[in-house]
PDB file of C-alpha atoms in Angstrom:
ATOM      1  CA  MET W 707      17.237  35.850  49.248  1.00  0.00           C
ATOM      2  CA  SER W 708      14.088  36.439  47.983  1.00  0.00           C
ATOM      3  CA  THR W 709      14.974  40.287  47.473  1.00  0.00           C
ATOM      4  CA  VAL W 710      17.804  39.376  45.360  1.00  0.00           C
ATOM      5  CA  ALA W 711      15.708  36.888  43.286  1.00  0.00           C
ATOM      6  CA  ASP W 712      13.368  39.355  42.758  1.00  0.00           C
ATOM      7  CA  LYS W 713      15.825  41.484  41.408  1.00  0.00           C
ATOM      8  CA  ASN W 714      17.351  39.143  39.267  1.00  0.00           C
ATOM      9  CA  GLU W 715      13.806  38.272  37.823  1.00  0.00           C
ATOM     10  CA  ALA W 716      12.980  41.855  37.015  1.00  0.00           C
ATOM     11  CA  PRO W 717      15.738  42.354  33.976  1.00  0.00           C
ATOM     12  CA  ARG W 718      14.915  39.174  32.842  1.00  0.00           C
ATOM     13  CA  ALA W 719      11.050  39.622  32.545  1.00  0.00           C
ATOM     14  CA  GLN W 720      12.246  42.920  30.837  1.00  0.00           C
ATOM     15  CA  LEU W 721      14.309  41.195  28.650  1.00  0.00           C
ATOM     16  CA  GLY W 722      11.584  38.362  27.482  1.00  0.00           C
ATOM     17  CA  GLU W 723       9.702  41.720  26.701  1.00  0.00           C
ATOM     18  CA  ALA W 724      11.613  43.127  24.534  1.00  0.00           C
ATOM     19  CA  SER W 725      12.767  40.197  22.824  1.00  0.00           C
ATOM     20  CA  LEU W 726       8.955  38.927  22.546  1.00  0.00           C
ATOM     21  CA  GLN W 727       8.023  42.280  20.914  1.00  0.00           C
ATOM     22  CA  LEU W 728      11.406  42.370  18.756  1.00  0.00           C
ATOM     23  CA  SER W 729      10.209  38.846  17.219  1.00  0.00           C
ATOM     24  CA  MET W 730       6.787  40.331  16.611  1.00  0.00           C
ATOM     25  CA  ARG W 731       8.418  42.528  14.470  1.00  0.00           C
ATOM     26  CA  GLN W 732      10.469  40.526  12.618  1.00  0.00           C
ATOM     27  CA  ARG W 733       7.347  38.574  11.633  1.00  0.00           C
ATOM     28  CA  LEU W 734       4.932  41.672  11.066  1.00  0.00           C
ATOM     29  CA  LEU W 735       7.533  43.562   9.281  1.00  0.00           C
ATOM     30  CA  PRO W 736       8.144  41.161   6.287  1.00  0.00           C
ATOM     31  CA  PHE W 737       3.964  40.860   6.012  1.00  0.00           C
ATOM     32  CA  TYR W 738       3.494  44.533   5.696  1.00  0.00           C
ATOM     33  CA  ASN W 739       6.373  44.743   3.286  1.00  0.00           C
ATOM     34  CA  ARG W 740       4.948  42.179   0.667  1.00  0.00           C
ATOM     35  CA  HIS W 741       1.442  44.078   1.389  1.00  0.00           C
ATOM     36  CA  ARG W 742       2.289  47.397   1.797  1.00  0.00           C
ATOM     37  CA  ASP W 743       0.457  48.777  -1.243  1.00  0.00           C
ATOM     38  CA  GLY W 744      -2.438  46.965  -0.054  1.00  0.00           C
ATOM     39  CA  PHE W 745      -2.357  48.556   3.079  1.00  0.00           C
ATOM     40  CA  VAL W 746      -1.724  52.195   1.880  1.00  0.00           C
ATOM     41  CA  GLY W 747      -4.524  51.602  -0.874  1.00  0.00           C
ATOM     42  CA  TYR W 748      -7.019  50.666   1.987  1.00  0.00           C
ATOM     43  CA  SER W 749      -6.338  53.235   4.318  1.00  0.00           C
ATOM     44  CA  LEU W 750      -6.814  55.812   1.693  1.00  0.00           C
ATOM     45  CA  LEU W 751     -10.227  54.244   0.966  1.00  0.00           C
ATOM     46  CA  ALA W 752     -11.099  53.917   4.895  1.00  0.00           C
ATOM     47  CA  PRO W 753     -12.799  57.253   4.765  1.00  0.00           C
ATOM     48  CA  MET W 754     -15.264  56.162   1.853  1.00  0.00           C
ATOM     49  CA  PHE W 755     -15.835  52.838   3.404  1.00  0.00           C
ATOM     50  CA  ILE W 756     -16.550  54.565   6.938  1.00  0.00           C
ATOM     51  CA  PHE W 757     -18.989  56.918   4.816  1.00  0.00           C
ATOM     52  CA  PHE W 758     -21.027  54.306   3.045  1.00  0.00           C
ATOM     53  CA  ALA W 759     -21.106  51.950   6.253  1.00  0.00           C
ATOM     54  CA  VAL W 760     -22.943  54.676   8.174  1.00  0.00           C
ATOM     55  CA  PHE W 761     -24.910  56.358   5.752  1.00  0.00           C
ATOM     56  CA  SER W 762     -25.851  53.651   3.453  1.00  0.00           C
ATOM     57  CA  LEU W 763     -24.895  50.196   4.485  1.00  0.00           C
ATOM     58  CA  PHE W 764     -26.289  50.779   8.358  1.00  0.00           C
ATOM     59  CA  PRO W 765     -29.717  52.335   7.114  1.00  0.00           C
ATOM     60  CA  VAL W 766     -30.762  49.619   4.756  1.00  0.00           C
ATOM     61  CA  LEU W 767     -29.987  46.607   7.326  1.00  0.00           C
ATOM     62  CA  PHE W 768     -32.040  48.993   9.998  1.00  0.00           C
ATOM     63  CA  VAL W 769     -34.926  49.462   7.396  1.00  0.00           C
ATOM     64  CA  ILE W 770     -34.868  45.301   7.219  1.00  0.00           C
ATOM     65  CA  TYR W 771     -34.820  45.208  10.691  1.00  0.00           C
ATOM     66  CA  LEU W 772     -37.553  47.622  11.269  1.00  0.00           C
ATOM     67  CA  SER W 773     -39.741  45.923   8.504  1.00  0.00           C
ATOM     68  CA  PHE W 774     -40.545  43.095  10.868  1.00  0.00           C
ATOM     69  CA  THR W 775     -41.641  45.300  13.793  1.00  0.00           C
ATOM     70  CA  GLU W 776     -43.800  48.049  14.855  1.00  0.00           C
ATOM     71  CA  TRP W 777     -42.882  51.205  16.081  1.00  0.00           C
ATOM     72  CA  ASN W 778     -44.192  54.935  15.788  1.00  0.00           C
ATOM     73  CA  GLY W 779     -40.602  56.055  15.370  1.00  0.00           C
ATOM     74  CA  VAL W 780     -40.637  58.528  18.581  1.00  0.00           C
ATOM     75  CA  LEU W 781     -41.369  56.150  21.675  1.00  0.00           C
ATOM     76  CA  GLY W 782     -40.225  53.214  23.096  1.00  0.00           C
ATOM     77  CA  TRP W 783     -38.204  50.758  21.299  1.00  0.00           C
ATOM     78  CA  PRO W 784     -39.394  48.683  17.895  1.00  0.00           C
ATOM     79  CA  LYS W 785     -41.650  45.860  18.796  1.00  0.00           C
ATOM     80  CA  TRP W 786     -41.125  42.574  16.840  1.00  0.00           C
ATOM     81  CA  VAL W 787     -44.185  41.134  14.945  1.00  0.00           C
ATOM     82  CA  GLY W 788     -42.420  38.993  12.749  1.00  0.00           C
ATOM     83  CA  PHE W 789     -44.279  38.737   9.026  1.00  0.00           C
ATOM     84  CA  ASP W 790     -47.339  40.686   9.680  1.00  0.00           C
ATOM     85  CA  ASN W 791     -46.189  44.017   7.992  1.00  0.00           C
ATOM     86  CA  PHE W 792     -45.711  41.941   4.754  1.00  0.00           C
ATOM     87  CA  ASN W 793     -48.879  40.049   4.867  1.00  0.00           C
ATOM     88  CA  ARG W 794     -50.397  43.236   5.444  1.00  0.00           C
ATOM     89  CA  PHE W 795     -48.859  44.337   2.223  1.00  0.00           C
ATOM     90  CA  PHE W 796     -50.095  41.558   0.240  1.00  0.00           C
ATOM     91  CA  THR W 797     -53.296  41.289   1.618  1.00  0.00           C
ATOM     92  CA  THR W 798     -54.072  44.895   1.591  1.00  0.00           C
ATOM     93  CA  GLY W 799     -54.919  45.786  -1.916  1.00  0.00           C
ATOM     94  CA  ASP W 800     -54.252  49.189  -1.300  1.00  0.00           C
ATOM     95  CA  TYR W 801     -50.395  48.269  -1.217  1.00  0.00           C
ATOM     96  CA  LEU W 802     -50.628  46.443  -4.436  1.00  0.00           C
ATOM     97  CA  LEU W 803     -52.866  48.608  -6.284  1.00  0.00           C
ATOM     98  CA  THR W 804     -50.000  51.684  -5.387  1.00  0.00           C
ATOM     99  CA  LEU W 805     -47.264  49.538  -6.606  1.00  0.00           C
ATOM    100  CA  LEU W 806     -49.090  48.834 -10.093  1.00  0.00           C
ATOM    101  CA  HIS W 807     -49.494  52.724 -10.274  1.00  0.00           C
ATOM    102  CA  ALA W 808     -46.055  53.140 -10.023  1.00  0.00           C
ATOM    103  CA  GLY W 809     -45.322  50.302 -12.289  1.00  0.00           C
ATOM    104  CA  MET W 810     -47.856  51.893 -14.917  1.00  0.00           C
ATOM    105  CA  TYR W 811     -46.690  55.475 -14.274  1.00  0.00           C
ATOM    106  CA  GLY W 812     -43.125  54.509 -14.812  1.00  0.00           C
ATOM    107  CA  LEU W 813     -43.132  52.825 -17.979  1.00  0.00           C
ATOM    108  CA  LEU W 814     -45.342  55.554 -19.527  1.00  0.00           C
ATOM    109  CA  ILE W 815     -42.986  58.291 -18.300  1.00  0.00           C
ATOM    110  CA  LEU W 816     -40.070  55.707 -19.734  1.00  0.00           C
ATOM    111  CA  ALA W 817     -41.935  55.117 -22.925  1.00  0.00           C
ATOM    112  CA  GLY W 818     -42.535  58.837 -24.040  1.00  0.00           C
ATOM    113  CA  CYS W 819     -38.669  59.769 -22.408  1.00  0.00           C
ATOM    114  CA  MET W 820     -37.355  57.361 -24.937  1.00  0.00           C
ATOM    115  CA  ILE W 821     -39.327  57.566 -28.007  1.00  0.00           C
ATOM    116  CA  ILE W 822     -39.205  61.613 -28.005  1.00  0.00           C
ATOM    117  CA  GLY W 823     -35.588  61.985 -26.318  1.00  0.00           C
ATOM    118  CA  PHE W 824     -34.520  59.731 -29.485  1.00  0.00           C
ATOM    119  CA  PHE W 825     -35.865  61.552 -32.093  1.00  0.00           C
ATOM    120  CA  VAL W 826     -35.091  64.686 -30.722  1.00  0.00           C
ATOM    121  CA  ALA W 827     -31.149  62.886 -30.672  1.00  0.00           C
ATOM    122  CA  ILE W 828     -31.179  62.805 -34.053  1.00  0.00           C
ATOM    123  CA  LEU W 829     -32.677  66.104 -34.445  1.00  0.00           C
ATOM    124  CA  LEU W 830     -29.898  67.694 -32.186  1.00  0.00           C
ATOM    125  CA  ASN W 831     -27.178  65.343 -33.878  1.00  0.00           C
ATOM    126  CA  GLN W 832     -27.561  67.354 -37.399  1.00  0.00           C
ATOM    127  CA  LYS W 833     -24.926  69.918 -38.480  1.00  0.00           C
ATOM    128  CA  VAL W 834     -26.530  72.982 -38.316  1.00  0.00           C
ATOM    129  CA  SER W 835     -25.847  76.834 -36.933  1.00  0.00           C
ATOM    130  CA  GLY W 836     -27.117  77.237 -33.296  1.00  0.00           C
ATOM    131  CA  VAL W 837     -27.381  73.116 -32.367  1.00  0.00           C
ATOM    132  CA  GLY W 838     -25.755  74.260 -28.954  1.00  0.00           C
ATOM    133  CA  ILE W 839     -28.513  76.588 -27.962  1.00  0.00           C
ATOM    134  CA  TYR W 840     -31.006  73.950 -28.444  1.00  0.00           C
ATOM    135  CA  ARG W 841     -29.357  71.075 -27.215  1.00  0.00           C
ATOM    136  CA  THR W 842     -29.242  73.584 -23.944  1.00  0.00           C
ATOM    137  CA  LEU W 843     -32.946  74.541 -24.205  1.00  0.00           C
ATOM    138  CA  TRP W 844     -33.726  70.570 -24.325  1.00  0.00           C
ATOM    139  CA  TYR W 845     -31.871  70.005 -21.024  1.00  0.00           C
ATOM    140  CA  LEU W 846     -32.817  72.937 -19.157  1.00  0.00           C
ATOM    141  CA  PRO W 847     -36.031  71.353 -17.412  1.00  0.00           C
ATOM    142  CA  VAL W 848     -33.635  68.857 -16.001  1.00  0.00           C
ATOM    143  CA  LEU W 849     -31.792  71.525 -14.133  1.00  0.00           C
ATOM    144  CA  VAL W 850     -35.090  72.975 -12.992  1.00  0.00           C
ATOM    145  CA  SER W 851     -36.366  72.052  -9.302  1.00  0.00           C
ATOM    146  CA  PHE W 852     -39.654  69.699  -8.932  1.00  0.00           C
ATOM    147  CA  ALA W 853     -40.860  72.349  -6.376  1.00  0.00           C
ATOM    148  CA  VAL W 854     -40.648  75.124  -9.060  1.00  0.00           C
ATOM    149  CA  VAL W 855     -42.134  73.110 -11.718  1.00  0.00           C
ATOM    150  CA  ALA W 856     -44.978  72.003  -9.625  1.00  0.00           C
ATOM    151  CA  GLN W 857     -45.628  75.985  -8.955  1.00  0.00           C
ATOM    152  CA  ILE W 858     -46.191  76.358 -12.138  1.00  0.00           C
ATOM    153  CA  ALA W 859     -48.335  73.843 -13.178  1.00  0.00           C
ATOM    154  CA  ASN W 860     -50.829  74.335 -10.027  1.00  0.00           C
ATOM    155  CA  ALA W 861     -50.815  77.835 -11.485  1.00  0.00           C
ATOM    156  CA  LEU W 862     -51.714  76.843 -14.575  1.00  0.00           C
ATOM    157  CA  LEU W 863     -54.266  74.147 -13.597  1.00  0.00           C
ATOM    158  CA  ASP W 864     -56.082  76.314 -10.882  1.00  0.00           C
ATOM    159  CA  PRO W 865     -59.738  75.613 -10.752  1.00  0.00           C
ATOM    160  CA  VAL W 866     -60.689  79.413 -10.122  1.00  0.00           C
ATOM    161  CA  THR W 867     -57.560  81.678 -11.380  1.00  0.00           C
ATOM    162  CA  GLY W 868     -55.717  79.019 -13.765  1.00  0.00           C
ATOM    163  CA  LEU W 869     -54.487  80.184 -17.237  1.00  0.00           C
ATOM    164  CA  ILE W 870     -55.715  77.510 -18.751  1.00  0.00           C
ATOM    165  CA  ARG W 871     -59.179  77.943 -17.315  1.00  0.00           C
ATOM    166  CA  LYS W 872     -59.362  81.559 -18.730  1.00  0.00           C
ATOM    167  CA  ILE W 873     -58.190  80.811 -22.062  1.00  0.00           C
ATOM    168  CA  MET W 874     -61.180  78.274 -21.997  1.00  0.00           C
ATOM    169  CA  GLU W 875     -63.596  80.628 -21.066  1.00  0.00           C
ATOM    170  CA  ARG W 876     -62.257  83.069 -23.629  1.00  0.00           C
ATOM    171  CA  PHE W 877     -62.977  80.687 -26.519  1.00  0.00           C
ATOM    172  CA  GLY W 878     -66.139  80.041 -24.873  1.00  0.00           C
ATOM    173  CA  MET W 879     -65.193  76.359 -23.722  1.00  0.00           C
ATOM    174  CA  GLU W 880     -66.593  75.004 -20.640  1.00  0.00           C
ATOM    175  CA  PRO W 881     -63.979  74.672 -17.960  1.00  0.00           C
ATOM    176  CA  ILE W 882     -62.498  71.805 -16.624  1.00  0.00           C
ATOM    177  CA  ILE W 883     -61.843  71.025 -13.141  1.00  0.00           C
ATOM    178  CA  PHE W 884     -58.572  69.242 -13.497  1.00  0.00           C
ATOM    179  CA  GLN W 885     -58.007  68.112  -9.730  1.00  0.00           C
ATOM    180  CA  GLN W 886     -61.473  65.826  -9.756  1.00  0.00           C
ATOM    181  CA  SER W 887     -60.677  64.317 -13.271  1.00  0.00           C
ATOM    182  CA  VAL W 888     -58.561  60.702 -12.942  1.00  0.00           C
ATOM    183  CA  PHE W 889     -57.710  61.217 -16.545  1.00  0.00           C
ATOM    184  CA  TRP W 890     -56.554  64.418 -16.713  1.00  0.00           C
ATOM    185  CA  MET W 891     -54.839  64.374 -13.593  1.00  0.00           C
ATOM    186  CA  THR W 892     -52.911  61.333 -14.936  1.00  0.00           C
ATOM    187  CA  PHE W 893     -52.560  62.938 -17.871  1.00  0.00           C
ATOM    188  CA  TRP W 894     -50.718  66.215 -16.660  1.00  0.00           C
ATOM    189  CA  LEU W 895     -48.721  64.062 -14.200  1.00  0.00           C
ATOM    190  CA  ILE W 896     -47.123  61.570 -17.098  1.00  0.00           C
ATOM    191  CA  ILE W 897     -46.626  64.954 -19.763  1.00  0.00           C
ATOM    192  CA  ILE W 898     -44.795  67.064 -16.736  1.00  0.00           C
ATOM    193  CA  SER W 899     -42.563  64.162 -15.821  1.00  0.00           C
ATOM    194  CA  ILE W 900     -42.065  63.741 -19.749  1.00  0.00           C
ATOM    195  CA  TRP W 901     -40.695  67.348 -20.024  1.00  0.00           C
ATOM    196  CA  LYS W 902     -38.502  67.441 -16.652  1.00  0.00           C
ATOM    197  CA  GLY W 903     -36.844  64.072 -17.402  1.00  0.00           C
ATOM    198  CA  ILE W 904     -36.502  64.110 -21.180  1.00  0.00           C
ATOM    199  CA  GLY W 905     -33.342  66.323 -21.356  1.00  0.00           C
ATOM    200  CA  GLY W 906     -31.379  63.272 -19.342  1.00  0.00           C
ATOM    201  CA  THR W 907     -32.531  60.772 -21.999  1.00  0.00           C
ATOM    202  CA  VAL W 908     -31.426  63.057 -25.102  1.00  0.00           C
ATOM    203  CA  ILE W 909     -28.144  63.575 -23.578  1.00  0.00           C
ATOM    204  CA  ILE W 910     -27.638  59.954 -23.662  1.00  0.00           C
ATOM    205  CA  TYR W 911     -28.639  59.285 -26.544  1.00  0.00           C
ATOM    206  CA  LEU W 912     -26.966  62.259 -28.352  1.00  0.00           C
ATOM    207  CA  ALA W 913     -23.541  61.013 -26.881  1.00  0.00           C
ATOM    208  CA  GLY W 914     -24.315  57.473 -28.422  1.00  0.00           C
ATOM    209  CA  LEU W 915     -25.578  58.592 -32.079  1.00  0.00           C
ATOM    210  CA  GLN W 916     -22.027  60.676 -31.935  1.00  0.00           C
ATOM    211  CA  GLY W 917     -20.174  57.618 -30.756  1.00  0.00           C
ATOM    212  CA  ILE W 918     -21.342  55.487 -33.736  1.00  0.00           C
ATOM    213  CA  ASP W 919     -18.689  54.887 -36.781  1.00  0.00           C
ATOM    214  CA  THR W 920     -19.188  57.172 -39.729  1.00  0.00           C
ATOM    215  CA  THR W 921     -18.125  55.219 -42.190  1.00  0.00           C
ATOM    216  CA  LEU W 922     -21.233  52.611 -41.451  1.00  0.00           C
ATOM    217  CA  TYR W 923     -23.498  56.031 -42.808  1.00  0.00           C
ATOM    218  CA  GLU W 924     -20.980  56.367 -45.951  1.00  0.00           C
ATOM    219  CA  ALA W 925     -21.257  53.081 -46.846  1.00  0.00           C
ATOM    220  CA  ALA W 926     -25.133  52.213 -46.467  1.00  0.00           C
ATOM    221  CA  LYS W 927     -25.201  56.032 -48.749  1.00  0.00           C
ATOM    222  CA  VAL W 928     -23.235  53.838 -51.734  1.00  0.00           C
ATOM    223  CA  ASP W 929     -24.915  50.977 -51.227  1.00  0.00           C
ATOM    224  CA  GLY W 930     -28.064  53.056 -52.027  1.00  0.00           C
ATOM    225  CA  ALA W 931     -30.050  52.662 -48.505  1.00  0.00           C
ATOM    226  CA  THR W 932     -32.769  54.870 -47.704  1.00  0.00           C
ATOM    227  CA  ARG W 933     -33.103  57.144 -44.514  1.00  0.00           C
ATOM    228  CA  PHE W 934     -35.563  54.384 -43.037  1.00  0.00           C
ATOM    229  CA  LYS W 935     -33.199  51.415 -43.833  1.00  0.00           C
ATOM    230  CA  ILE W 936     -29.942  53.140 -42.387  1.00  0.00           C
ATOM    231  CA  LEU W 937     -32.136  53.875 -39.030  1.00  0.00           C
ATOM    232  CA  LEU W 938     -33.662  50.485 -38.892  1.00  0.00           C
ATOM    233  CA  TYR W 939     -30.388  48.572 -39.410  1.00  0.00           C
ATOM    234  CA  ILE W 940     -27.306  50.682 -38.425  1.00  0.00           C
ATOM    235  CA  THR W 941     -28.645  53.836 -35.876  1.00  0.00           C
ATOM    236  CA  LEU W 942     -30.935  51.211 -33.917  1.00  0.00           C
ATOM    237  CA  PRO W 943     -28.709  48.412 -33.562  1.00  0.00           C
ATOM    238  CA  SER W 944     -25.721  50.730 -32.347  1.00  0.00           C
ATOM    239  CA  LEU W 945     -27.706  52.225 -29.986  1.00  0.00           C
ATOM    240  CA  ARG W 946     -28.786  49.121 -28.721  1.00  0.00           C
ATOM    241  CA  PRO W 947     -26.502  49.105 -25.317  1.00  0.00           C
ATOM    242  CA  ILE W 948     -27.509  52.179 -24.471  1.00  0.00           C
ATOM    243  CA  THR W 949     -31.135  51.781 -25.167  1.00  0.00           C
ATOM    244  CA  MET W 950     -30.803  48.799 -22.434  1.00  0.00           C
ATOM    245  CA  TYR W 951     -29.061  51.019 -20.051  1.00  0.00           C
ATOM    246  CA  ILE W 952     -32.257  53.486 -20.468  1.00  0.00           C
ATOM    247  CA  ALA W 953     -34.713  50.860 -19.882  1.00  0.00           C
ATOM    248  CA  ILE W 954     -33.005  49.388 -16.692  1.00  0.00           C
ATOM    249  CA  MET W 955     -32.559  52.912 -15.253  1.00  0.00           C
ATOM    250  CA  GLY W 956     -36.081  53.730 -16.171  1.00  0.00           C
ATOM    251  CA  ILE W 957     -37.483  50.457 -14.381  1.00  0.00           C
ATOM    252  CA  ILE W 958     -35.563  51.490 -11.283  1.00  0.00           C
ATOM    253  CA  GLY W 959     -36.634  55.069 -11.148  1.00  0.00           C
ATOM    254  CA  SER W 960     -40.153  54.346 -12.054  1.00  0.00           C
ATOM    255  CA  PHE W 961     -40.711  52.960  -8.367  1.00  0.00           C
ATOM    256  CA  GLN W 962     -38.822  56.431  -7.183  1.00  0.00           C
ATOM    257  CA  ILE W 963     -41.463  58.729  -8.307  1.00  0.00           C
ATOM    258  CA  PHE W 964     -42.503  60.843  -5.422  1.00  0.00           C
ATOM    259  CA  GLU W 965     -42.400  64.566  -6.084  1.00  0.00           C
ATOM    260  CA  PRO W 966     -44.811  64.722  -8.973  1.00  0.00           C
ATOM    261  CA  VAL W 967     -47.305  63.110  -7.012  1.00  0.00           C
ATOM    262  CA  GLN W 968     -46.390  64.802  -3.677  1.00  0.00           C
ATOM    263  CA  LEU W 969     -46.403  68.373  -5.048  1.00  0.00           C
ATOM    264  CA  LEU W 970     -48.828  67.914  -7.790  1.00  0.00           C
ATOM    265  CA  THR W 971     -51.831  65.461  -7.229  1.00  0.00           C
ATOM    266  CA  HIS W 972     -51.595  64.165  -3.353  1.00  0.00           C
ATOM    267  CA  GLY W 973     -52.405  61.025  -4.516  1.00  0.00           C
ATOM    268  CA  GLY W 974     -56.106  62.281  -5.583  1.00  0.00           C
ATOM    269  CA  PRO W 975     -58.471  62.185  -6.946  1.00  0.00           C
ATOM    270  CA  GLN W 976     -59.947  59.057  -4.614  1.00  0.00           C
ATOM    271  CA  GLY W 977     -56.125  57.853  -4.419  1.00  0.00           C
ATOM    272  CA  HIS W 978     -55.679  57.012  -8.455  1.00  0.00           C
ATOM    273  CA  THR W 979     -52.523  58.674  -8.906  1.00  0.00           C
ATOM    274  CA  ASN W 980     -51.182  57.517  -5.326  1.00  0.00           C
ATOM    275  CA  ILE W 981     -48.242  55.451  -5.796  1.00  0.00           C
ATOM    276  CA  ILE W 982     -46.034  53.305  -3.668  1.00  0.00           C
ATOM    277  CA  LEU W 983     -43.282  55.787  -2.789  1.00  0.00           C
ATOM    278  CA  HIS W 984     -46.437  58.394  -1.634  1.00  0.00           C
ATOM    279  CA  ARG W 985     -47.847  55.684   0.637  1.00  0.00           C
ATOM    280  CA  ILE W 986     -44.634  54.820   2.119  1.00  0.00           C
ATOM    281  CA  TYR W 987     -44.368  58.598   2.891  1.00  0.00           C
ATOM    282  CA  GLN W 988     -47.920  58.612   4.375  1.00  0.00           C
ATOM    283  CA  ASP W 989     -47.365  55.653   6.615  1.00  0.00           C
ATOM    284  CA  ALA W 990     -44.038  56.956   8.128  1.00  0.00           C
ATOM    285  CA  PHE W 991     -44.363  60.352   8.303  1.00  0.00           C
ATOM    286  CA  GLN W 992     -48.292  60.877   8.855  1.00  0.00           C
ATOM    287  CA  SER W 993     -49.556  57.694  10.134  1.00  0.00           C
ATOM    288  CA  PHE W 994     -46.249  57.055  11.868  1.00  0.00           C
ATOM    289  CA  ASN W 995     -45.847  53.694  11.089  1.00  0.00           C
ATOM    290  CA  MET W 996     -42.123  53.027  10.393  1.00  0.00           C
ATOM    291  CA  GLY W 997     -42.685  48.885  10.936  1.00  0.00           C
ATOM    292  CA  MET W 998     -44.913  48.929   7.478  1.00  0.00           C
ATOM    293  CA  ALA W 999     -43.429  51.774   5.562  1.00  0.00           C
ATOM    294  CA  SER W1000     -40.457  50.035   5.786  1.00  0.00           C
ATOM    295  CA  ALA W1001     -41.803  46.630   5.119  1.00  0.00           C
ATOM    296  CA  SER W1002     -43.045  48.467   1.556  1.00  0.00           C
ATOM    297  CA  SER W1003     -39.733  49.767   1.088  1.00  0.00           C
ATOM    298  CA  VAL W1004     -38.289  46.552   0.999  1.00  0.00           C
ATOM    299  CA  MET W1005     -40.602  45.291  -1.267  1.00  0.00           C
ATOM    300  CA  VAL W1006     -40.132  48.078  -3.519  1.00  0.00           C
ATOM    301  CA  LEU W1007     -36.539  46.625  -3.102  1.00  0.00           C
ATOM    302  CA  ILE W1008     -37.502  43.418  -4.158  1.00  0.00           C
ATOM    303  CA  PHE W1009     -39.550  44.212  -6.957  1.00  0.00           C
ATOM    304  CA  THR W1010     -37.081  46.676  -8.518  1.00  0.00           C
ATOM    305  CA  PHE W1011     -34.045  44.062  -8.173  1.00  0.00           C
ATOM    306  CA  VAL W1012     -36.422  41.255  -9.766  1.00  0.00           C
ATOM    307  CA  LEU W1013     -37.248  43.472 -12.617  1.00  0.00           C
ATOM    308  CA  THR W1014     -33.748  44.731 -13.235  1.00  0.00           C
ATOM    309  CA  MET W1015     -32.474  41.493 -13.452  1.00  0.00           C
ATOM    310  CA  ILE W1016     -35.274  40.217 -15.837  1.00  0.00           C
ATOM    311  CA  GLN W1017     -34.582  43.567 -18.298  1.00  0.00           C
ATOM    312  CA  TYR W1018     -30.730  42.733 -17.901  1.00  0.00           C
ATOM    313  CA  ARG W1019     -31.300  39.112 -18.828  1.00  0.00           C
ATOM    314  CA  ILE W1020     -33.387  39.580 -21.883  1.00  0.00           C
ATOM    315  CA  SER W1021     -31.037  42.278 -23.086  1.00  0.00           C
ATOM    316  CA  GLN W1022     -28.266  39.622 -22.725  1.00  0.00           C
ATOM    317  CA  ARG W1023     -29.627  37.213 -24.790  1.00  0.00           C
ATOM    318  CA  ASN W1024     -30.534  39.607 -27.343  1.00  0.00           C
ATOM    319  CA  GLN W1025     -26.828  40.591 -27.828  1.00  0.00           C
ATOM    320  CA  THR W1026     -26.249  36.849 -28.373  1.00  0.00           C
TER     321      THR W1026
END
């Protein structure tokens, strides 16, 4: 009897599973039909989401975790130390000084790129023959690797065989050892960075100038407005959104300056040109203090976000 019962129960169980699967399909099919476009869209975006999560989101979260730990990056597991790294960041004047250096250099470079780039864009916006060549020449430095620029600069500033030293000796001037002068290394750091980055600012301003309605200029000329008044009351207000964009991106970029210091000054002389990103590099890859380097990175992120939001709020108030 038990054998017959078991044989009867088996088809019933299979029938129950089949009916359950059928009912699940009946429930899911209308849901899928309603959201088919969404499923297709997310399936297409899934590789990008995975790439972002692996190469962007996870590193950021891992750096935040490491900022609360002590780890050399090679041996053992990170040791939890709480806010010790952040306490060291604020109590050790060296880190705040490098942060101040980064802000100062970044603002000077940003001001130079914006002022010079604006007037260069006005010149390049004129309808003259060969203007395309001039635009290309101004943008070329952006395409040149900073490693190449640094090699050229080091060759020019070399205290023994540098071209500038030879020229100064030729004219009977006393040679300057630039590498031992805080003023001159700061000067060359800013000048070379402006020369390297001004091309991007020129292109953005040039695009903005070409987007201004020409009828505004024609009406101003009919009313007898001078070039200065046209610049003051038409060009500058029309370029305000672009100027705010360049300023915000410049503030973000000011805390990302690394290559000029690493390749030109190495933080010298006496650490006066050392900036926060170069200090992070020293902590991470020279001192193998991943926890302190991560804490400094988190602080740079916070400072950059706060300054960007302040700049954005100011721009919004000016527009209203």
